[in-house]
CSV table of C-alpha atoms in Angstrom, one decimal:
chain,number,residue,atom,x,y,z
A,218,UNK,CA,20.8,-50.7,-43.8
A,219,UNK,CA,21.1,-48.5,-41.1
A,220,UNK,CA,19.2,-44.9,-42.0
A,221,UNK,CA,15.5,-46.7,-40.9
A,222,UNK,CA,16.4,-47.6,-37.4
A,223,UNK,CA,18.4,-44.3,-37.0
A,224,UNK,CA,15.3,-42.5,-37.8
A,225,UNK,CA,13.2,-44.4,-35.6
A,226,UNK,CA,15.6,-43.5,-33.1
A,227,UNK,CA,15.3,-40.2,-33.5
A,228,UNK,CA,11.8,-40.2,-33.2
A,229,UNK,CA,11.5,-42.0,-30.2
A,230,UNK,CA,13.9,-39.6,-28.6
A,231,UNK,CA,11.9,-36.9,-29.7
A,232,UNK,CA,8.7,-37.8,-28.5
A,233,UNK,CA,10.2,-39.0,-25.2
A,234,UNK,CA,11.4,-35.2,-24.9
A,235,UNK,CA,8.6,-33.8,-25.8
A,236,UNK,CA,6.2,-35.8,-23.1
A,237,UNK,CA,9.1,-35.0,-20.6
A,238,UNK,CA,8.9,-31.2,-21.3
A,239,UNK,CA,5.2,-31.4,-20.6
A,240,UNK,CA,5.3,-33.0,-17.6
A,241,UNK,CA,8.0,-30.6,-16.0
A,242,UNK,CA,5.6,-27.7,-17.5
A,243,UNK,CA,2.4,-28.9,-15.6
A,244,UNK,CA,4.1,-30.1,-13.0
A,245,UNK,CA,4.4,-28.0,-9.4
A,246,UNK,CA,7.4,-26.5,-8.5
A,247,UNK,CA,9.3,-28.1,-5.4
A,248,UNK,CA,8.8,-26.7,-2.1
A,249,UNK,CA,12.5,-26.0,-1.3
A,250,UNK,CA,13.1,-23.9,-4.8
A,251,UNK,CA,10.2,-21.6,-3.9
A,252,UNK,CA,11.2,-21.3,-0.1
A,253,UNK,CA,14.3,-20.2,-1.6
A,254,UNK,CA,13.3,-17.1,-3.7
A,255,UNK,CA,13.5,-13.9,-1.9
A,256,UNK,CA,10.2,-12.8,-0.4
A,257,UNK,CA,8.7,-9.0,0.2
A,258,UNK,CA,7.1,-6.6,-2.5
A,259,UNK,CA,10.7,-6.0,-3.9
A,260,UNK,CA,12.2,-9.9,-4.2
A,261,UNK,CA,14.6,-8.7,-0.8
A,262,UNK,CA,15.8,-11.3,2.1
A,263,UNK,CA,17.3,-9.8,5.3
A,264,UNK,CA,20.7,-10.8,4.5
A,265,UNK,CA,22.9,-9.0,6.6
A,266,UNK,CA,24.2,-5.9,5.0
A,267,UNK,CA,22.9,-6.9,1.6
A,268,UNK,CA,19.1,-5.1,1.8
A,269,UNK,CA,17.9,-3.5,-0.8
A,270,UNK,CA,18.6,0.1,0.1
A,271,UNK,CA,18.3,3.4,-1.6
A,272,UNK,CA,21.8,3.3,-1.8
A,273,UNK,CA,23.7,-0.3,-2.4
A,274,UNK,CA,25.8,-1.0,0.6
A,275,UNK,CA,24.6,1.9,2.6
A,276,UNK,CA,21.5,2.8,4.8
A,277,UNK,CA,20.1,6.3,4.4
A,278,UNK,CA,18.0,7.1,7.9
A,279,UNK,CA,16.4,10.6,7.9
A,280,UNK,CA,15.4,12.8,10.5
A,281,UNK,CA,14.1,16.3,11.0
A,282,UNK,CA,16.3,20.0,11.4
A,283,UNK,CA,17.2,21.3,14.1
A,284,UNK,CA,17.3,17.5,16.0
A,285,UNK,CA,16.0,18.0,19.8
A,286,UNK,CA,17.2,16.8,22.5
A,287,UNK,CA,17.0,14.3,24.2
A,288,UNK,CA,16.5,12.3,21.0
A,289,UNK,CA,19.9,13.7,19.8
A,290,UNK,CA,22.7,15.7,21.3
A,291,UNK,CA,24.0,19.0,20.2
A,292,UNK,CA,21.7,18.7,16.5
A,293,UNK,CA,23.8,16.0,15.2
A,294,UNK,CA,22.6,12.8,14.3
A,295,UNK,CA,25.4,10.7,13.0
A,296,UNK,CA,27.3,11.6,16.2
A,297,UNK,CA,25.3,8.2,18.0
A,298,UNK,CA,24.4,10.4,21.0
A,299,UNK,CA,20.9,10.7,22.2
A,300,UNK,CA,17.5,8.0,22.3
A,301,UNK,CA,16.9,7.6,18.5
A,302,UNK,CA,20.8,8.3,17.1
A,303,UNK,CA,21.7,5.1,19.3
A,304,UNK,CA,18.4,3.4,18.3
A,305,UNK,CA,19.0,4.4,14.8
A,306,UNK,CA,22.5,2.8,14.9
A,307,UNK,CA,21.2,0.1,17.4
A,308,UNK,CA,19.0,-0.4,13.9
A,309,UNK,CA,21.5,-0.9,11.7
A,310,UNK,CA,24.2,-2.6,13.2
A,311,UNK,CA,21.2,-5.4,13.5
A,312,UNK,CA,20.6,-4.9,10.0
A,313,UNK,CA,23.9,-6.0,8.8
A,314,UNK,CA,25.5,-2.1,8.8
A,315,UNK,CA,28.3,-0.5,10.7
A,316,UNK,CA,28.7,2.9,11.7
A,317,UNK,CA,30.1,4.0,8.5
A,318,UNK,CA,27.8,2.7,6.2
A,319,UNK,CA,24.9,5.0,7.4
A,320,UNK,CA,24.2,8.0,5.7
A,321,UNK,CA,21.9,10.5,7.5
A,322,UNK,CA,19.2,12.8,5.5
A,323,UNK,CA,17.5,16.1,6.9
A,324,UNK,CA,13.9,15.6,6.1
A,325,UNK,CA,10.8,17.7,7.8
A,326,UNK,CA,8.5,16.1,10.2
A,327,UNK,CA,5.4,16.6,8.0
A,328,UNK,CA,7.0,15.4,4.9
A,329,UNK,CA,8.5,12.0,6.7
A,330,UNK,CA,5.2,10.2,6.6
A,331,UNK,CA,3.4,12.4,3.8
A,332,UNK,CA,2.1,10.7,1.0
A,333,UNK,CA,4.9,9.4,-1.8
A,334,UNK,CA,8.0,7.7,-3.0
A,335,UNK,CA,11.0,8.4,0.0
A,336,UNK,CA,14.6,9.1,-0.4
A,337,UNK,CA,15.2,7.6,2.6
A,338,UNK,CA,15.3,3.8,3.9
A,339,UNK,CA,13.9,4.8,7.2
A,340,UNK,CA,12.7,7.7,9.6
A,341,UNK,CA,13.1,8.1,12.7
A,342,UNK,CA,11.6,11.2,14.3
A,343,UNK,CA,9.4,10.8,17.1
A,344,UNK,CA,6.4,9.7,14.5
A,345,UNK,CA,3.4,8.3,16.5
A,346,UNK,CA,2.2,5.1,14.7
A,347,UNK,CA,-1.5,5.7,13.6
A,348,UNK,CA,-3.9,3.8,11.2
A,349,UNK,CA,-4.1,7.2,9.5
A,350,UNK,CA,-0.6,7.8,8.6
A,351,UNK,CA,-0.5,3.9,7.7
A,352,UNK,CA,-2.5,4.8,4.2
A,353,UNK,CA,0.5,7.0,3.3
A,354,UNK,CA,3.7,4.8,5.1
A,355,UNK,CA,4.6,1.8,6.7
A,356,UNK,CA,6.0,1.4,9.9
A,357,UNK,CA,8.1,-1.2,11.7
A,358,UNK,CA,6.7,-2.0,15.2
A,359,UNK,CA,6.8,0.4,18.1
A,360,UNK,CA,10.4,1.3,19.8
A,361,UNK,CA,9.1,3.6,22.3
A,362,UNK,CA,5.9,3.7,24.4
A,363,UNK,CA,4.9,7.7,25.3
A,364,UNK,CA,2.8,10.3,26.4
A,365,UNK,CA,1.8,13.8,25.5
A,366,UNK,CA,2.0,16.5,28.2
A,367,UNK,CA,1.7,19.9,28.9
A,368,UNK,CA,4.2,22.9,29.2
A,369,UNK,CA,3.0,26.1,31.2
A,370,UNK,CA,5.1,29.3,32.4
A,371,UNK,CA,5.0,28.6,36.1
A,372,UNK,CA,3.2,31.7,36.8
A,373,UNK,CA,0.5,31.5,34.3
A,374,UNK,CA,-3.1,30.3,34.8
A,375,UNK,CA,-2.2,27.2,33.1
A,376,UNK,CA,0.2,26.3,35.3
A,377,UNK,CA,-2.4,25.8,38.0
A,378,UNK,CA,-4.4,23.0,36.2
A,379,UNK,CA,-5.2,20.3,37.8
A,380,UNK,CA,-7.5,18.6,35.1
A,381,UNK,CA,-8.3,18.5,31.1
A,382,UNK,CA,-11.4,20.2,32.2
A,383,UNK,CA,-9.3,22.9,33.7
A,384,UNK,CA,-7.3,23.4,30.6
A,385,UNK,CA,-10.6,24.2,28.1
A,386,UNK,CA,-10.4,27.8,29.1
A,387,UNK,CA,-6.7,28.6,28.2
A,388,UNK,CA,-4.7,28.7,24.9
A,389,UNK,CA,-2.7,26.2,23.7
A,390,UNK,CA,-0.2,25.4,20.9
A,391,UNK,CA,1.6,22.3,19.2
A,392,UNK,CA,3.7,21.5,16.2
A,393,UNK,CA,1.7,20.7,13.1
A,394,UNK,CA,0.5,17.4,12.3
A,395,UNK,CA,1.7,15.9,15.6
A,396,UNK,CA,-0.1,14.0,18.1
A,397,UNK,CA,0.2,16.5,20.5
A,398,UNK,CA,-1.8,18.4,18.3
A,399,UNK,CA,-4.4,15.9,18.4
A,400,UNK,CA,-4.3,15.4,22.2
A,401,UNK,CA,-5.4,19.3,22.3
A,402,UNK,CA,-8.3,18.9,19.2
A,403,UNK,CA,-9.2,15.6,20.3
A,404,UNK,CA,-9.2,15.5,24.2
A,405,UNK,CA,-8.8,18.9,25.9
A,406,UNK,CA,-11.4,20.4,23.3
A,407,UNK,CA,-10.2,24.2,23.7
A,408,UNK,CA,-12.5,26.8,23.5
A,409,UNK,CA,-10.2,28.2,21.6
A,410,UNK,CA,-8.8,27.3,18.3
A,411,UNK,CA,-5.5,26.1,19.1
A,412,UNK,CA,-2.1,27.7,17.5
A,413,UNK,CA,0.0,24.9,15.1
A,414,UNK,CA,3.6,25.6,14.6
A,415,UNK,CA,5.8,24.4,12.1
A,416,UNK,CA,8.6,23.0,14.7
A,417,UNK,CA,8.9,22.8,18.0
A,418,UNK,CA,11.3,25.8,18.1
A,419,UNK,CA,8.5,27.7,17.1
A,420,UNK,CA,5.9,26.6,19.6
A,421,UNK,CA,8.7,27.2,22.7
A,422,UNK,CA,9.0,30.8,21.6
A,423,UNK,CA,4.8,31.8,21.5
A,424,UNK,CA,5.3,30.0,25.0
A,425,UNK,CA,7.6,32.5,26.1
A,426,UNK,CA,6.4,35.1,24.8
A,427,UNK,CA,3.1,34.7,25.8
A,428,UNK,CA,1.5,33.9,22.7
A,429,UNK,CA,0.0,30.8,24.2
A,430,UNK,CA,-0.8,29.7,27.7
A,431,UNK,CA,0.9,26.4,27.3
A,432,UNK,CA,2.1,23.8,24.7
A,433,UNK,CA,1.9,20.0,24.1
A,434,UNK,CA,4.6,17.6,23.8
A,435,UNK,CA,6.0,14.3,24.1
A,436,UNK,CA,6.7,13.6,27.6
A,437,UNK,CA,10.6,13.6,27.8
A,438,UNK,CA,10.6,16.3,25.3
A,439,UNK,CA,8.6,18.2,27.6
A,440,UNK,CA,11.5,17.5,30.8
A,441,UNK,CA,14.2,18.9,28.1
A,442,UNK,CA,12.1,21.6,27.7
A,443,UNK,CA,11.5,22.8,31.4
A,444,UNK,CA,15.6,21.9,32.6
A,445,UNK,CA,17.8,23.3,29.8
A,446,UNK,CA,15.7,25.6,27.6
A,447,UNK,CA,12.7,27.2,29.0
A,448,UNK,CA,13.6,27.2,32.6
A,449,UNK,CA,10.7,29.0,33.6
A,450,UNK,CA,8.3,26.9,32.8
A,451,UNK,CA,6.9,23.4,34.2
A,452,UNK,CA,5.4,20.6,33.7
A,453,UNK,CA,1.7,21.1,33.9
A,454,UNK,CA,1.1,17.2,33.6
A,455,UNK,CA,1.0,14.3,31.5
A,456,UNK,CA,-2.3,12.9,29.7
A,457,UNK,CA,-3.4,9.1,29.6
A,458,UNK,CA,-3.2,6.6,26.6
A,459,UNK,CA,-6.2,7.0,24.3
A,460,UNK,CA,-8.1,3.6,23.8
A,461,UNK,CA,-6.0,1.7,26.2
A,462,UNK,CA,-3.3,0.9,24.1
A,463,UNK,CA,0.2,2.8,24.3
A,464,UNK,CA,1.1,5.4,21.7
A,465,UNK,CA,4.4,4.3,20.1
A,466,UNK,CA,7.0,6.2,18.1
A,467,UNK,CA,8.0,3.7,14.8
A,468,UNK,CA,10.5,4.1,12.3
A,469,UNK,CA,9.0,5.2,9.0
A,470,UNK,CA,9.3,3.3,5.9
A,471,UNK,CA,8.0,3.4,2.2
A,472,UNK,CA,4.4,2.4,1.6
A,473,UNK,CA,4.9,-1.5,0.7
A,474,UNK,CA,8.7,-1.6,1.7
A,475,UNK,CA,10.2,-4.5,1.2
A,476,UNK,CA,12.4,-3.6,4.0
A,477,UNK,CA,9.4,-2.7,6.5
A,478,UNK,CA,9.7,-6.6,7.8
A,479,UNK,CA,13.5,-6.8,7.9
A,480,UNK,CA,13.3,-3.6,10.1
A,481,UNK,CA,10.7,-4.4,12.3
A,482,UNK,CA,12.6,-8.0,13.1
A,483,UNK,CA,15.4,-5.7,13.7
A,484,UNK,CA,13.2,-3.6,16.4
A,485,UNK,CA,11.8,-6.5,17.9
A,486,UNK,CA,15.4,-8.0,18.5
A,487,UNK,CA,16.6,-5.0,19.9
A,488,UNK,CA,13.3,-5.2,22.4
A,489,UNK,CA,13.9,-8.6,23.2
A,490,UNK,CA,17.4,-8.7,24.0
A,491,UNK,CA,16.9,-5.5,26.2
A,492,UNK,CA,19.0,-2.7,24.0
A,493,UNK,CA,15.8,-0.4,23.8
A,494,UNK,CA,15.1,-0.7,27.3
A,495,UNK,CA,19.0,0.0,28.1
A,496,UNK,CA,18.7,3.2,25.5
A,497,UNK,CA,15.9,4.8,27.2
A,498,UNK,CA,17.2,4.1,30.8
A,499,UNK,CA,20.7,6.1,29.8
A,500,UNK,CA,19.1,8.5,27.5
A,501,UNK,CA,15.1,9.7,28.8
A,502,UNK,CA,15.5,8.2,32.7
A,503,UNK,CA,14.3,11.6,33.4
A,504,UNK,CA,11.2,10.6,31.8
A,505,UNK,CA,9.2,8.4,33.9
A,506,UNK,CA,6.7,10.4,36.1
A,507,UNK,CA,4.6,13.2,36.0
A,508,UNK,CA,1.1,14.4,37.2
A,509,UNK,CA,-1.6,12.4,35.2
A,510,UNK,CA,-3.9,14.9,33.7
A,511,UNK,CA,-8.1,13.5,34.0
């Protein structure tokens, strides 16, 4: 007597399970499960010291060879000393990584923000954010505000300018595929073609030798320059921001990194609580006046 209500049972149940399933498919998620999936192109969350890095555990930070001062000390990265050594470390330590979990990479300026897949988690290099090199990279937000200015042996011609206009007449020189390179093309407007170097190294020695009348730089480059290297040579002066916003150095991430946000938080904290401003006052002090070039 009992199989009949058994199977009506049975197909109550069924049906009720079936109407359930197809109101939990065509239903919305909640908001709180969705809030908690990880966000970014990758599926990463900032979690301290649990990114999703080249390398599990670690953080790979690149830079170029040989490593000038002031930005580093005596060509080593990983020894903390110098602007963007602390900065890089300044970096990770808000990031959720100690000392020893850093791994540093010797990459060349040029191929830092070049088009393509990076072995490294971040640059950091002196790289001028532009919308240009955005198509190729990301970048976190800006850690330094500079300016480009000019080197001259102090008994040359160049030396004596006064002016950009007073500049158009000499020959001048810059590393490749900087923005001191563009300051020259774009602003001075040379009469003559200016010389691109491969490194900065390069550009110091036509100086010296007198295969140029002067060379761009960044600004506190240019003061390491003229007091510990090329000690016979000044600085000629220093050239306005284009557009009236400041150029800024940012670290340089993959194209679509899902660690570009967690890094430029990281920036931004270090801006807010006054480590950057701290960094550059023990590090490029040195840095804060020269003759404005118009």
């Amino acid at each position: 007597m009992h199989p009949a209500p058994r199977a009506l049972r049975r197909a109550v149940a069924a049906a009720t399970i079936a109407l359930l399933a197809t109101a939990v498919g065509c239903a919305p998620q909640p908001e709180e499960k969705a809030a908690d999936s990880p966000s970014g192109p990758a599926g990463t969350t900032c979690a301290k010291g649990k990114l999703g890095t080249k390398t599990s555990g670690k953080l790979t930070i690149a830079t170029d060879e040989p490593a000038y001062e002031p930005w580093f000390k005596d060509d080593k990265p990983a020894n903390g000393e110098g602007f963007e050594s602390a900065v890089a470390y300044a970096v990770a330590k808000q990031l959720g990584y100690d000392k020893s979990a850093v791994v540093w990479q010797s990459i060349p300026f040029n191929k830092a923000f070049a088009p393509g897949e990076k072995t490294f988690d971040f640059d950091i290099n002196q790289v001028s954010i532009s919308d240009e090199r955005k198509k190729a990279v990301d970048f976190s937000s800006g850690y330094y505000d500079v300016r480009q200015a000019v080197i001259a042996l102090k008994d040359s011609k160049a030396a004596k300018a006064k002016s950009i206009a007073n500049l158009k007449d000499v020959k001048l020189g810059a590393q490749v595929g900087t923005t001191s390179l563009n300051y020259i093309n774009d602003v001075v407007r040379p009469k003559q073609a200016a010389a691109a170097y491969a490194k900065n190294d390069q550009a110091k020695s036509a100086l010296q030798n007198g295969q140029v009348d002067a060379i761009v730089v960044d600004l506190p480059t240019a003061f390491y320059i003229t007091s510990a290297e090329v000690t016979d040579a000044k600085i000629v002066g220093q050239f306005e921001n284009q557009g009236g916003t400041p150029e800024q150095f940012g670290l340089v991430l993959d194209k679509g990194s899902a660690l570009t946000s967690c890094v430029t938080d990281a920036v931004d904290a270090l801006r807010e609580d006054g480590t950057l401003a701290k960094l550059e006052q023990r590090w490029l002090s040195e840095a804060v006046d020269a003759p404005v070039l118009k």
